[in-house]
Amino acid sequence: MRENDLLEKEEIFSKVLRAGRRTYFFDVRATKADDYYITITESKKFTEEDGSFHFKKHKIYLYKEDFAAFTEILGDMTSYVLNHKGEEVISERHQKDFKKEYTAENSDDEITPQVSNFTDIDFDDI
C-alpha cells in the first residue's frame, strides 16, 4: 500500500453537502505526525446513454497554515458573486426539466402570450 493511501484513511471529522448531481465531502484527516488538515472533494455523477453511471472526483488538500487566507478569499468571492448576481440560480434555466414560472407584478395584469407571424397554408392547394 502506498504511503499516500495510509494518510487518506485517517478520517477525524466529516460533513457532506449534496447539491444536485454534485456532492461535496469535507473531511478532517490526520497526518502521520497526528496533525490535522482538510480535504474537500467534489464528486459529480455522469449518466451514460445505457443508464450506467460513473463519478468524477476532484480533491483539494487544505493545510492549517492556509486556513485564514483561504477563508478570507472564499468569503470575498462568495460576497462578490452574491452582491453582483444575487441568490437566484441562473444555471437552473439550462436544465432539461426547468419550467419558467411567470409572475405578474400587478395582480390585475394578465400575461399575454407572444404571437409569432406565420403563413396559413391549406394543404389541399398543394
Short mmCIF file of C-alpha atoms in Angstrom, two decimals:
data_model
loop_
_atom_site.label_atom_id
_atom_site.label_comp_id
_atom_site.label_asym_id
_atom_site.label_seq_id
_atom_site.Cartn_x
_atom_site.Cartn_y
_atom_site.Cartn_z
CA MET A 1 0.00 0.00 0.00
CA ARG A 2 1.32 3.46 -0.85
CA GLU A 3 2.13 5.97 1.89
CA ASN A 4 -0.49 8.41 0.49
CA ASP A 5 -3.18 5.71 0.86
CA LEU A 6 -2.35 5.39 4.55
CA LEU A 7 -2.67 9.15 5.04
CA GLU A 8 -6.11 9.16 3.38
CA LYS A 9 -7.54 6.55 5.75
CA GLU A 10 -7.42 8.55 8.98
CA GLU A 11 -10.69 10.50 8.98
CA ILE A 12 -11.38 12.53 12.11
CA PHE A 13 -14.49 14.55 11.24
CA SER A 14 -16.66 14.66 8.08
CA LYS A 15 -19.59 16.55 6.59
CA VAL A 16 -21.39 16.06 3.27
CA LEU A 17 -23.16 18.61 1.08
CA ARG A 18 -25.44 17.15 -1.59
CA ALA A 19 -26.10 19.62 -4.40
CA GLY A 20 -27.93 18.09 -7.35
CA ARG A 21 -25.54 15.97 -9.43
CA ARG A 22 -22.66 17.11 -7.26
CA THR A 23 -21.72 16.02 -3.78
CA TYR A 24 -19.10 17.80 -1.69
CA PHE A 25 -17.24 15.92 1.03
CA PHE A 26 -15.46 17.93 3.73
CA ASP A 27 -13.10 15.78 5.78
CA VAL A 28 -10.68 16.49 8.60
CA ARG A 29 -7.83 14.00 8.36
CA ALA A 30 -4.69 13.29 10.33
CA THR A 31 -1.12 13.05 9.14
CA LYS A 32 1.40 10.51 10.45
CA ALA A 33 2.59 13.19 12.86
CA ASP A 34 -1.02 13.45 14.16
CA ASP A 35 -1.54 16.95 12.77
CA TYR A 36 -4.82 17.80 11.04
CA TYR A 37 -5.63 19.03 7.55
CA ILE A 38 -8.82 19.30 5.48
CA THR A 39 -9.73 17.65 2.21
CA ILE A 40 -12.58 18.97 0.08
CA THR A 41 -13.78 16.50 -2.54
CA GLU A 42 -16.22 17.28 -5.33
CA SER A 43 -17.90 14.19 -6.74
CA LYS A 44 -20.05 14.63 -9.85
CA LYS A 45 -22.33 11.92 -11.25
CA PHE A 46 -22.38 11.30 -15.00
CA THR A 47 -25.02 9.06 -16.58
CA GLU A 48 -24.28 7.18 -19.78
CA GLU A 49 -26.81 6.60 -22.58
CA ASP A 50 -27.22 2.97 -21.50
CA GLY A 51 -28.28 4.03 -18.00
CA SER A 52 -24.98 3.21 -16.31
CA PHE A 53 -23.19 5.95 -14.43
CA HIS A 54 -19.78 6.93 -13.13
CA PHE A 55 -18.39 9.62 -10.85
CA LYS A 56 -15.62 12.12 -11.44
CA LYS A 57 -13.85 13.37 -8.34
CA HIS A 58 -11.66 16.37 -7.69
CA LYS A 59 -9.88 16.88 -4.39
CA ILE A 60 -8.33 19.87 -2.63
CA TYR A 61 -5.94 19.50 0.31
CA LEU A 62 -6.04 22.44 2.70
CA TYR A 63 -3.42 22.78 5.44
CA LYS A 64 -3.67 24.80 8.66
CA GLU A 65 -1.18 27.42 7.57
CA ASP A 66 -3.52 28.34 4.70
CA PHE A 67 -6.85 28.36 6.61
CA ALA A 68 -7.01 32.11 7.35
CA ALA A 69 -6.15 33.24 3.81
CA PHE A 70 -8.42 30.59 2.24
CA THR A 71 -11.35 31.58 4.46
CA GLU A 72 -10.84 35.29 3.72
CA ILE A 73 -10.64 34.81 -0.04
CA LEU A 74 -13.59 32.40 -0.09
CA GLY A 75 -15.64 34.98 1.83
CA ASP A 76 -14.59 37.71 -0.62
CA MET A 77 -15.52 35.57 -3.62
CA THR A 78 -18.93 34.48 -2.31
CA SER A 79 -19.80 38.04 -1.29
CA TYR A 80 -18.76 39.36 -4.71
CA VAL A 81 -20.96 36.83 -6.55
CA LEU A 82 -24.00 37.40 -4.31
CA ASN A 83 -23.63 41.20 -4.46
CA HIS A 84 -23.35 41.24 -8.25
CA LYS A 85 -25.71 38.43 -9.25
CA GLY A 86 -27.96 37.85 -6.24
CA GLU A 87 -29.01 34.44 -4.98
CA GLU A 88 -31.10 33.33 -8.00
CA VAL A 89 -29.58 30.24 -9.58
CA ILE A 90 -29.46 31.12 -13.26
CA SER A 91 -27.99 27.76 -14.33
CA GLU A 92 -31.30 26.03 -13.50
CA ARG A 93 -32.70 27.53 -16.70
CA HIS A 94 -30.40 25.25 -18.68
CA GLN A 95 -31.63 22.03 -17.08
CA LYS A 96 -33.90 19.79 -19.15
CA ASP A 97 -36.77 19.87 -16.65
CA PHE A 98 -36.70 23.65 -16.00
CA LYS A 99 -40.14 25.28 -16.10
CA LYS A 100 -40.20 29.05 -16.06
CA GLU A 101 -42.64 30.50 -13.56
CA TYR A 102 -44.38 33.66 -14.65
CA THR A 103 -45.36 36.18 -12.01
CA ALA A 104 -47.28 39.36 -12.70
CA GLU A 105 -46.03 42.47 -10.98
CA ASN A 106 -49.60 43.67 -10.62
CA SER A 107 -52.35 41.15 -9.94
CA ASP A 108 -54.66 42.97 -12.41
CA ASP A 109 -52.17 42.46 -15.25
CA GLU A 110 -52.53 39.42 -17.45
CA ILE A 111 -49.65 37.68 -19.10
CA THR A 112 -50.24 37.65 -22.82
CA PRO A 113 -48.51 35.05 -24.93
CA GLN A 114 -46.20 36.16 -27.70
CA VAL A 115 -47.82 35.85 -31.14
CA SER A 116 -45.48 34.92 -33.95
CA ASN A 117 -46.06 35.75 -37.60
CA PHE A 118 -46.96 32.71 -39.66
CA THR A 119 -48.39 31.85 -43.06
CA ASP A 120 -51.61 29.85 -43.11
CA ILE A 121 -51.25 27.10 -45.68
CA ASP A 122 -54.10 24.96 -46.96
CA PHE A 123 -52.57 21.65 -47.91
CA ASP A 124 -55.42 20.96 -50.37
CA ASP A 125 -53.97 23.69 -52.59
CA ILE A 126 -50.62 21.92 -52.91
#
